[in-house]
mmCIF file of C-alpha atoms in Angstrom:
data_model
loop_
_atom_site.group_PDB
_atom_site.id
_atom_site.type_symbol
_atom_site.label_atom_id
_atom_site.label_comp_id
_atom_site.label_asym_id
_atom_site.label_seq_id
_atom_site.Cartn_x
_atom_site.Cartn_y
_atom_site.Cartn_z
ATOM 1 C CA UNK A 1 134.845 181.426 79.472
ATOM 2 C CA UNK A 2 135.303 177.644 79.040
ATOM 3 C CA UNK A 3 135.550 175.242 81.983
ATOM 4 C CA UNK A 4 138.946 174.534 83.436
ATOM 5 C CA UNK A 5 140.443 171.023 83.239
ATOM 6 C CA UNK A 6 139.731 170.507 86.942
ATOM 7 C CA UNK A 7 136.071 171.447 86.508
ATOM 8 C CA UNK A 8 135.831 169.154 83.495
ATOM 9 C CA UNK A 9 137.206 166.155 85.460
ATOM 10 C CA UNK A 10 134.839 166.932 88.362
ATOM 11 C CA UNK A 11 131.888 167.005 85.959
ATOM 12 C CA UNK A 12 132.962 163.708 84.445
ATOM 13 C CA UNK A 13 133.257 162.221 87.962
ATOM 14 C CA UNK A 14 129.708 163.295 88.824
ATOM 15 C CA UNK A 15 128.394 161.763 85.592
ATOM 16 C CA UNK A 16 130.258 158.488 86.242
ATOM 17 C CA UNK A 17 128.923 158.274 89.804
ATOM 18 C CA UNK A 18 125.373 158.691 88.572
ATOM 19 C CA UNK A 19 126.004 156.119 85.832
ATOM 20 C CA UNK A 20 127.285 153.476 88.281
ATOM 21 C CA UNK A 21 124.358 154.124 90.631
ATOM 22 C CA UNK A 22 121.990 153.628 87.705
ATOM 23 C CA UNK A 23 123.860 150.456 86.690
ATOM 24 C CA UNK A 24 123.667 149.038 90.214
ATOM 25 C CA UNK A 25 119.942 149.804 90.319
ATOM 26 C CA UNK A 26 119.427 147.973 87.035
ATOM 27 C CA UNK A 27 121.401 144.950 88.208
ATOM 28 C CA UNK A 28 119.458 144.866 91.459
ATOM 29 C CA UNK A 29 116.162 144.930 89.585
ATOM 30 C CA UNK A 30 117.344 142.108 87.337
ATOM 31 C CA UNK A 31 118.675 139.920 90.173
ATOM 32 C CA UNK A 32 115.364 138.150 90.926
ATOM 33 C CA UNK A 33 115.218 137.077 87.287
ATOM 34 C CA UNK A 34 118.581 135.370 87.665
ATOM 35 C CA UNK A 35 117.670 133.609 90.907
ATOM 36 C CA UNK A 36 114.192 132.340 90.033
ATOM 37 C CA UNK A 37 113.677 128.862 91.491
ATOM 38 C CA UNK A 38 114.438 126.132 88.983
ATOM 39 C CA UNK A 39 111.412 124.167 87.791
ATOM 40 C CA UNK A 40 110.725 121.027 89.772
ATOM 41 C CA UNK A 41 110.766 118.148 87.321
ATOM 42 C CA UNK A 42 112.061 114.631 86.794
ATOM 43 C CA UNK A 43 110.997 111.150 85.740
ATOM 44 C CA UNK A 44 109.911 108.670 88.403
ATOM 45 C CA UNK A 45 108.885 105.034 88.637
ATOM 46 C CA UNK A 46 106.140 104.549 91.209
ATOM 47 C CA UNK A 47 103.437 102.300 92.592
ATOM 48 C CA UNK A 48 99.989 103.784 91.824
ATOM 49 C CA UNK A 49 97.862 104.810 94.817
ATOM 50 C CA UNK A 50 94.614 103.131 93.712
ATOM 51 C CA UNK A 51 93.459 99.913 92.048
ATOM 52 C CA UNK A 52 96.752 98.858 90.440
ATOM 53 C CA UNK A 53 98.627 98.256 93.695
ATOM 54 C CA UNK A 54 100.718 95.408 92.242
ATOM 55 C CA UNK A 55 101.921 97.460 89.251
ATOM 56 C CA UNK A 56 104.811 99.851 88.646
ATOM 57 C CA UNK A 57 104.254 102.913 86.469
ATOM 58 C CA UNK A 58 106.493 105.618 85.012
ATOM 59 C CA UNK A 59 105.778 109.336 84.605
ATOM 60 C CA UNK A 60 107.309 112.795 84.749
ATOM 61 C CA UNK A 61 106.309 114.787 87.810
ATOM 62 C CA UNK A 62 105.320 117.807 85.705
ATOM 63 C CA UNK A 63 103.219 115.739 83.236
ATOM 64 C CA UNK A 64 101.495 113.163 85.484
ATOM 65 C CA UNK A 65 98.719 112.509 82.954
ATOM 66 C CA UNK A 66 101.249 110.704 80.761
ATOM 67 C CA UNK A 67 101.778 108.005 83.394
ATOM 68 C CA UNK A 68 101.683 104.451 82.101
ATOM 69 C CA UNK A 69 102.352 100.949 83.355
ATOM 70 C CA UNK A 70 105.756 99.387 82.760
ATOM 71 C CA UNK A 71 105.608 96.307 84.949
ATOM 72 C CA UNK A 72 103.218 94.111 86.916
ATOM 73 C CA UNK A 73 104.077 91.898 89.867
ATOM 74 C CA UNK A 74 102.135 88.965 91.228
ATOM 75 C CA UNK A 75 102.243 90.504 94.678
ATOM 76 C CA UNK A 76 102.272 93.945 96.235
ATOM 77 C CA UNK A 77 105.612 95.838 95.926
ATOM 78 C CA UNK A 78 106.784 96.803 99.422
ATOM 79 C CA UNK A 79 110.050 98.590 98.581
ATOM 80 C CA UNK A 80 111.417 100.107 95.388
ATOM 81 C CA UNK A 81 114.756 101.340 94.033
ATOM 82 C CA UNK A 82 115.753 102.408 90.524
ATOM 83 C CA UNK A 83 119.281 102.391 89.102
ATOM 84 C CA UNK A 84 120.024 106.069 88.483
ATOM 85 C CA UNK A 85 120.797 106.680 84.795
ATOM 86 C CA UNK A 86 120.521 102.932 84.248
ATOM 87 C CA UNK A 87 118.045 100.225 83.287
ATOM 88 C CA UNK A 88 117.602 98.146 86.432
ATOM 89 C CA UNK A 89 114.731 98.263 88.903
ATOM 90 C CA UNK A 90 114.561 96.296 92.162
ATOM 91 C CA UNK A 91 111.585 95.783 94.394
ATOM 92 C CA UNK A 92 110.478 93.539 97.245
ATOM 93 C CA UNK A 93 107.297 91.551 97.664
ATOM 94 C CA UNK A 94 106.174 89.042 100.266
ATOM 95 C CA UNK A 95 107.154 85.375 99.924
ATOM 96 C CA UNK A 96 104.910 83.229 97.788
ATOM 97 C CA UNK A 97 104.641 80.510 100.415
ATOM 98 C CA UNK A 98 105.754 81.983 103.728
ATOM 99 C CA UNK A 99 103.526 84.243 105.829
ATOM 100 C CA UNK A 100 106.403 86.465 106.968
ATOM 101 C CA UNK A 101 109.291 87.451 104.743
ATOM 102 C CA UNK A 102 110.245 89.203 101.518
ATOM 103 C CA UNK A 103 112.045 88.451 98.290
ATOM 104 C CA UNK A 104 113.950 90.870 96.056
ATOM 105 C CA UNK A 105 112.971 90.994 92.389
ATOM 106 C CA UNK A 106 114.995 92.500 89.559
ATOM 107 C CA UNK A 107 113.999 93.526 86.040
ATOM 108 C CA UNK A 108 115.338 95.641 83.182
ATOM 109 C CA UNK A 109 112.950 98.463 82.327
ATOM 110 C CA UNK A 110 114.422 98.969 78.853
ATOM 111 C CA UNK A 111 114.532 95.361 77.695
ATOM 112 C CA UNK A 112 112.090 94.378 74.945
ATOM 113 C CA UNK A 113 110.756 91.570 77.118
ATOM 114 C CA UNK A 114 111.639 92.289 80.762
ATOM 115 C CA UNK A 115 112.198 89.017 82.554
ATOM 116 C CA UNK A 116 111.639 89.203 86.287
ATOM 117 C CA UNK A 117 114.223 87.497 88.443
ATOM 118 C CA UNK A 118 113.817 86.496 92.067
ATOM 119 C CA UNK A 119 117.264 87.208 93.507
ATOM 120 C CA UNK A 120 116.824 85.921 97.051
ATOM 121 C CA UNK A 121 114.452 82.913 96.689
ATOM 122 C CA UNK A 122 113.046 82.836 100.209
ATOM 123 C CA UNK A 123 116.459 82.968 101.876
ATOM 124 C CA UNK A 124 115.522 85.946 104.065
ATOM 125 C CA UNK A 125 112.704 86.946 106.349
ATOM 126 C CA UNK A 126 111.946 90.661 106.787
ATOM 127 C CA UNK A 127 113.670 92.964 104.268
ATOM 128 C CA UNK A 128 113.065 96.536 105.416
ATOM 129 C CA UNK A 129 114.869 98.659 102.858
ATOM 130 C CA UNK A 130 116.895 98.328 99.671
ATOM 131 C CA UNK A 131 118.761 100.434 97.144
ATOM 132 C CA UNK A 132 120.720 99.951 93.935
ATOM 133 C CA UNK A 133 123.807 102.008 93.134
ATOM 134 C CA UNK A 134 124.493 103.704 89.834
ATOM 135 C CA UNK A 135 126.969 100.877 89.155
ATOM 136 C CA UNK A 136 124.297 98.229 89.760
ATOM 137 C CA UNK A 137 125.250 96.937 93.232
ATOM 138 C CA UNK A 138 122.245 96.124 95.427
ATOM 139 C CA UNK A 139 122.173 96.701 99.180
ATOM 140 C CA UNK A 140 119.363 95.800 101.554
ATOM 141 C CA UNK A 141 118.586 95.564 105.267
ATOM 142 C CA UNK A 142 117.282 92.395 106.872
ATOM 143 C CA UNK A 143 115.758 91.508 110.218
ATOM 144 C CA UNK A 144 115.969 87.877 111.167
ATOM 145 C CA UNK A 145 112.849 85.974 112.198
ATOM 146 C CA UNK A 146 113.158 82.220 112.590
ATOM 147 C CA UNK A 147 115.853 80.185 110.785
ATOM 148 C CA UNK A 148 117.105 82.961 108.513
ATOM 149 C CA UNK A 149 120.446 84.730 108.019
ATOM 150 C CA UNK A 150 121.598 87.255 110.616
ATOM 151 C CA UNK A 151 120.063 90.698 111.032
ATOM 152 C CA UNK A 152 122.142 93.273 109.187
ATOM 153 C CA UNK A 153 123.049 95.007 105.924
ATOM 154 C CA UNK A 154 123.573 92.758 102.883
ATOM 155 C CA UNK A 155 125.181 93.315 99.490
ATOM 156 C CA UNK A 156 124.535 91.717 96.097
ATOM 157 C CA UNK A 157 127.418 92.857 93.843
ATOM 158 C CA UNK A 158 126.674 93.793 90.267
ATOM 159 C CA UNK A 159 128.644 90.872 88.824
ATOM 160 C CA UNK A 160 126.477 88.435 90.795
ATOM 161 C CA UNK A 161 123.316 89.591 89.015
ATOM 162 C CA UNK A 162 124.264 87.471 86.004
ATOM 163 C CA UNK A 163 124.137 84.289 88.065
ATOM 164 C CA UNK A 164 121.020 82.172 88.409
ATOM 165 C CA UNK A 165 121.496 82.276 92.188
ATOM 166 C CA UNK A 166 123.444 85.440 93.080
ATOM 167 C CA UNK A 167 125.711 85.273 96.111
ATOM 168 C CA UNK A 168 124.606 87.581 98.908
ATOM 169 C CA UNK A 169 127.197 88.990 101.333
ATOM 170 C CA UNK A 170 126.654 90.252 104.869
ATOM 171 C CA UNK A 171 128.616 93.514 105.039
ATOM 172 C CA UNK A 172 127.496 94.702 108.474
ATOM 173 C CA UNK A 173 125.687 92.781 111.173
ATOM 174 C CA UNK A 174 123.177 94.538 113.401
ATOM 175 C CA UNK A 175 119.989 96.547 113.337
ATOM 176 C CA UNK A 176 119.261 98.631 110.212
ATOM 177 C CA UNK A 177 116.098 99.767 108.438
ATOM 178 C CA UNK A 178 116.105 102.245 105.549
ATOM 179 C CA UNK A 179 119.297 102.231 103.482
ATOM 180 C CA UNK A 180 120.741 104.312 100.637
ATOM 181 C CA UNK A 181 123.920 104.334 98.539
ATOM 182 C CA UNK A 182 126.062 107.443 98.282
ATOM 183 C CA UNK A 183 126.272 108.730 94.680
ATOM 184 C CA UNK A 184 129.836 107.404 94.295
ATOM 185 C CA UNK A 185 128.827 103.951 95.539
ATOM 186 C CA UNK A 186 131.399 103.862 98.347
ATOM 187 C CA UNK A 187 129.253 104.571 101.418
ATOM 188 C CA UNK A 188 125.874 103.471 102.726
ATOM 189 C CA UNK A 189 123.573 105.625 104.834
ATOM 190 C CA UNK A 190 121.173 103.781 107.116
ATOM 191 C CA UNK A 191 119.056 104.289 110.215
ATOM 192 C CA UNK A 192 118.567 102.348 113.430
ATOM 193 C CA UNK A 193 116.562 102.935 116.603
ATOM 194 C CA UNK A 194 119.626 104.877 117.807
ATOM 195 C CA UNK A 195 119.835 107.318 114.906
ATOM 196 C CA UNK A 196 121.429 107.812 111.491
ATOM 197 C CA UNK A 197 124.787 106.371 110.422
ATOM 198 C CA UNK A 198 127.102 106.180 107.407
ATOM 199 C CA UNK A 199 128.972 102.971 106.678
ATOM 200 C CA UNK A 200 132.121 102.972 104.529
ATOM 201 C CA UNK A 201 132.210 99.836 102.389
ATOM 202 C CA UNK A 202 135.987 100.113 101.849
ATOM 203 C CA UNK A 203 137.185 100.846 105.379
ATOM 204 C CA UNK A 204 134.272 99.267 107.317
ATOM 205 C CA UNK A 205 134.147 102.453 109.371
ATOM 206 C CA UNK A 206 130.829 103.589 110.840
ATOM 207 C CA UNK A 207 130.039 107.224 111.540
ATOM 208 C CA UNK A 208 126.970 108.188 113.549
ATOM 209 C CA UNK A 209 125.497 111.362 112.095
ATOM 210 C CA UNK A 210 122.680 111.780 114.609
ATOM 211 C CA UNK A 211 121.416 110.072 117.752
ATOM 212 C CA UNK A 212 117.882 110.541 116.450
ATOM 213 C CA UNK A 213 116.265 110.575 113.051
ATOM 214 C CA UNK A 214 115.463 108.259 110.169
ATOM 215 C CA UNK A 215 115.213 108.019 106.364
ATOM 216 C CA UNK A 216 118.740 109.276 105.499
ATOM 217 C CA UNK A 217 119.235 110.482 101.917
ATOM 218 C CA UNK A 218 122.404 111.657 100.158
ATOM 219 C CA UNK A 219 122.242 114.706 97.901
ATOM 220 C CA UNK A 220 122.913 113.873 94.224
ATOM 221 C CA UNK A 221 126.423 115.360 94.427
ATOM 222 C CA UNK A 222 127.193 113.472 97.652
ATOM 223 C CA UNK A 223 128.063 116.638 99.563
ATOM 224 C CA UNK A 224 125.096 116.627 101.954
ATOM 225 C CA UNK A 225 122.889 114.172 103.773
ATOM 226 C CA UNK A 226 119.318 114.798 104.849
ATOM 227 C CA UNK A 227 117.377 112.885 107.473
ATOM 228 C CA UNK A 228 114.033 113.190 109.213
ATOM 229 C CA UNK A 229 113.247 113.493 112.897
ATOM 230 C CA UNK A 230 110.085 113.814 114.892
ATOM 231 C CA UNK A 231 110.084 115.001 118.470
ATOM 232 C CA UNK A 232 108.250 113.051 121.150
ATOM 233 C CA UNK A 233 107.711 114.962 124.367
ATOM 234 C CA UNK A 234 105.143 115.136 127.156
ATOM 235 C CA UNK A 235 103.592 111.854 126.009
ATOM 236 C CA UNK A 236 102.768 112.979 122.469
ATOM 237 C CA UNK A 237 104.310 113.345 119.019
ATOM 238 C CA UNK A 238 105.008 116.748 117.552
ATOM 239 C CA UNK A 239 102.694 117.826 114.725
ATOM 240 C CA UNK A 240 105.396 117.849 112.070
ATOM 241 C CA UNK A 241 108.674 116.254 111.151
ATOM 242 C CA UNK A 242 111.888 118.211 111.043
ATOM 243 C CA UNK A 243 114.217 117.556 108.103
ATOM 244 C CA UNK A 244 117.874 118.125 108.956
ATOM 245 C CA UNK A 245 120.459 118.679 106.221
ATOM 246 C CA UNK A 246 124.125 118.223 107.174
ATOM 247 C CA UNK A 247 127.193 119.021 105.081
ATOM 248 C CA UNK A 248 129.615 116.140 104.522
ATOM 249 C CA UNK A 249 132.326 118.400 103.071
ATOM 250 C CA UNK A 250 134.037 120.717 105.513
ATOM 251 C CA UNK A 251 132.197 122.022 108.610
ATOM 252 C CA UNK A 252 128.925 120.155 109.255
ATOM 253 C CA UNK A 253 126.660 123.147 108.738
ATOM 254 C CA UNK A 254 123.106 122.279 109.751
ATOM 255 C CA UNK A 255 119.928 123.430 107.998
ATOM 256 C CA UNK A 256 116.433 122.425 109.122
ATOM 257 C CA UNK A 257 113.098 122.345 107.293
ATOM 258 C CA UNK A 258 109.689 121.852 108.890
ATOM 259 C CA UNK A 259 107.323 119.518 107.044
ATOM 260 C CA UNK A 260 103.572 119.563 106.763
ATOM 261 C CA UNK A 261 101.415 117.756 109.328
ATOM 262 C CA UNK A 262 102.047 114.008 109.383
ATOM 263 C CA UNK A 263 101.432 110.847 111.357
ATOM 264 C CA UNK A 264 104.276 109.291 113.375
ATOM 265 C CA UNK A 265 106.619 107.016 111.471
ATOM 266 C CA UNK A 266 105.150 107.689 108.032
ATOM 267 C CA UNK A 267 107.740 109.852 106.330
ATOM 268 C CA UNK A 268 109.938 109.052 103.320
ATOM 269 C CA UNK A 269 112.763 111.316 102.194
ATOM 270 C CA UNK A 270 114.616 111.937 98.920
ATOM 271 C CA UNK A 271 116.327 114.704 96.928
ATOM 272 C CA UNK A 272 115.247 115.999 93.539
ATOM 273 C CA UNK A 273 117.525 114.931 90.642
ATOM 274 C CA UNK A 274 119.065 118.416 90.416
ATOM 275 C CA UNK A 275 119.714 118.615 94.171
ATOM 276 C CA UNK A 276 117.720 121.850 94.557
ATOM 277 C CA UNK A 277 114.768 120.334 96.396
ATOM 278 C CA UNK A 278 114.285 118.014 99.339
ATOM 279 C CA UNK A 279 111.351 115.737 98.652
ATOM 280 C CA UNK A 280 109.335 114.105 101.410
ATOM 281 C CA UNK A 281 106.304 111.830 101.685
ATOM 282 C CA UNK A 282 103.909 111.965 104.616
ATOM 283 C CA UNK A 283 100.682 110.248 105.570
ATOM 284 C CA UNK A 284 97.747 112.413 106.606
ATOM 285 C CA UNK A 285 94.393 110.868 107.509
ATOM 286 C CA UNK A 286 95.434 107.615 105.858
ATOM 287 C CA UNK A 287 96.423 109.288 102.556
ATOM 288 C CA UNK A 288 99.999 109.659 101.316
ATOM 289 C CA UNK A 289 101.101 113.073 100.051
ATOM 290 C CA UNK A 290 104.353 114.050 98.349
ATOM 291 C CA UNK A 291 105.983 117.474 98.693
ATOM 292 C CA UNK A 292 109.072 119.170 97.262
ATOM 293 C CA UNK A 293 110.783 121.931 99.258
ATOM 294 C CA UNK A 294 113.243 124.307 97.529
ATOM 295 C CA UNK A 295 116.464 124.573 99.525
ATOM 296 C CA UNK A 296 116.711 128.317 98.981
ATOM 297 C CA UNK A 297 113.263 128.882 100.485
ATOM 298 C CA UNK A 298 109.751 128.864 99.159
ATOM 299 C CA UNK A 299 106.442 127.027 99.475
ATOM 300 C CA UNK A 300 106.149 123.244 99.692
ATOM 301 C CA UNK A 301 105.056 122.064 96.243
ATOM 302 C CA UNK A 302 102.774 119.009 96.129
ATOM 303 C CA UNK A 303 103.197 116.543 93.268
ATOM 304 C CA UNK A 304 102.167 113.019 92.145
ATOM 305 C CA UNK A 305 98.629 113.844 93.278
ATOM 306 C CA UNK A 306 96.741 112.842 90.129
ATOM 307 C CA UNK A 307 94.151 110.893 92.128
ATOM 308 C CA UNK A 308 93.973 113.512 94.911
ATOM 309 C CA UNK A 309 96.500 111.517 96.868
ATOM 310 C CA UNK A 310 100.195 110.866 96.508
ATOM 311 C CA UNK A 311 102.152 107.654 96.298
ATOM 312 C CA UNK A 312 103.995 105.621 98.884
ATOM 313 C CA UNK A 313 106.720 104.141 96.667
ATOM 314 C CA UNK A 314 108.635 106.024 93.982
ATOM 315 C CA UNK A 315 112.199 106.630 92.824
ATOM 316 C CA UNK A 316 113.894 108.855 90.258
ATOM 317 C CA UNK A 317 115.222 107.338 87.040
ATOM 318 C CA UNK A 318 117.907 109.938 86.317
ATOM 319 C CA UNK A 319 119.967 112.632 87.997
ATOM 320 C CA UNK A 320 120.953 115.989 86.562
ATOM 321 C CA UNK A 321 123.924 116.393 88.917
ATOM 322 C CA UNK A 322 127.437 115.161 88.229
ATOM 323 C CA UNK A 323 129.635 114.100 91.100
ATOM 324 C CA UNK A 324 133.272 113.322 91.703
ATOM 325 C CA UNK A 325 134.071 109.627 91.805
ATOM 326 C CA UNK A 326 136.376 110.299 94.749
ATOM 327 C CA UNK A 327 135.905 113.019 97.401
ATOM 328 C CA UNK A 328 138.309 115.932 97.581
ATOM 329 C CA UNK A 329 139.923 114.383 100.660
ATOM 330 C CA UNK A 330 140.116 110.878 102.042
ATOM 331 C CA UNK A 331 136.840 109.647 103.465
ATOM 332 C CA UNK A 332 138.254 109.069 106.917
ATOM 333 C CA UNK A 333 139.461 112.673 107.004
ATOM 334 C CA UNK A 334 136.095 114.017 105.888
ATOM 335 C CA UNK A 335 134.218 111.915 108.390
ATOM 336 C CA UNK A 336 136.503 113.085 111.178
ATOM 337 C CA UNK A 337 135.256 116.618 110.594
ATOM 338 C CA UNK A 338 131.665 115.690 111.269
ATOM 339 C CA UNK A 339 130.200 116.289 114.710
ATOM 340 C CA UNK A 340 127.512 114.163 116.246
ATOM 341 C CA UNK A 341 124.252 116.093 116.420
ATOM 342 C CA UNK A 342 122.347 116.129 119.689
#
């Protein structure tokens, strides 16, 4: 006797259940293939670690043997910033005639004959940090010593770069050290002895992100900011830095990453061009080392170690991440959602 319709439907149901279980098992086995960590890569301009200290070179982090010189300064570069997806490179060196102080130099890395330009011409004393936006605006931090302009954050607008003597504007007076543009060129992240802050160029509003920390760095899409902190307790420094990553969109979710062993005050911080890694530089036993940490977990990958040591100064030439020119909400609204970290 043949099976009844009810028995037939029950048999079909059993077959379908087994099929979906098998399908789920297949998808689960394939999932790691779909979530494999993206390859860490990108082109950088850097100062070599040995011999050629007054030169700037270019290479790709996954093909370091192809590194080659692109520019040579008369003096040692002390800070470096590259225009993302652009041609301009800015660096600082010490004054030619003064014992204390720095000048900012600009050159075009894609010009047939790059002509170096001294933008500041011994107007300033100590320049601690600088950055250039994707639009070509230059920002730097200055500490006054002697008869120099006030301590603070200064701006050289893009249109001033065409002038023989560009006009420099004080945008915020007060202590500041490292400095970085947001990807949309509307905010500046900087650090002081009292922590990490964001300064809005348009509204002049200042938001303190943390009471501690240094080396703030925006993610390529502008949605997060990372900064470094090192605990000091019981008369000694902790063995490692802690990297904090805070969301600037919506709730300020906090993620922390522990770095490798480092000496106090010797950490630099960046993001990879695709925003999937946080990149940090530490100094161990007098040698600089550069590491990339995947945000979704994984080992710290060392790079730029061709000479068995890393580099102190480097910056990416391009970014693989697109960003909105304007945030989803007004900046003042977004900043109001942030909470000061202890």
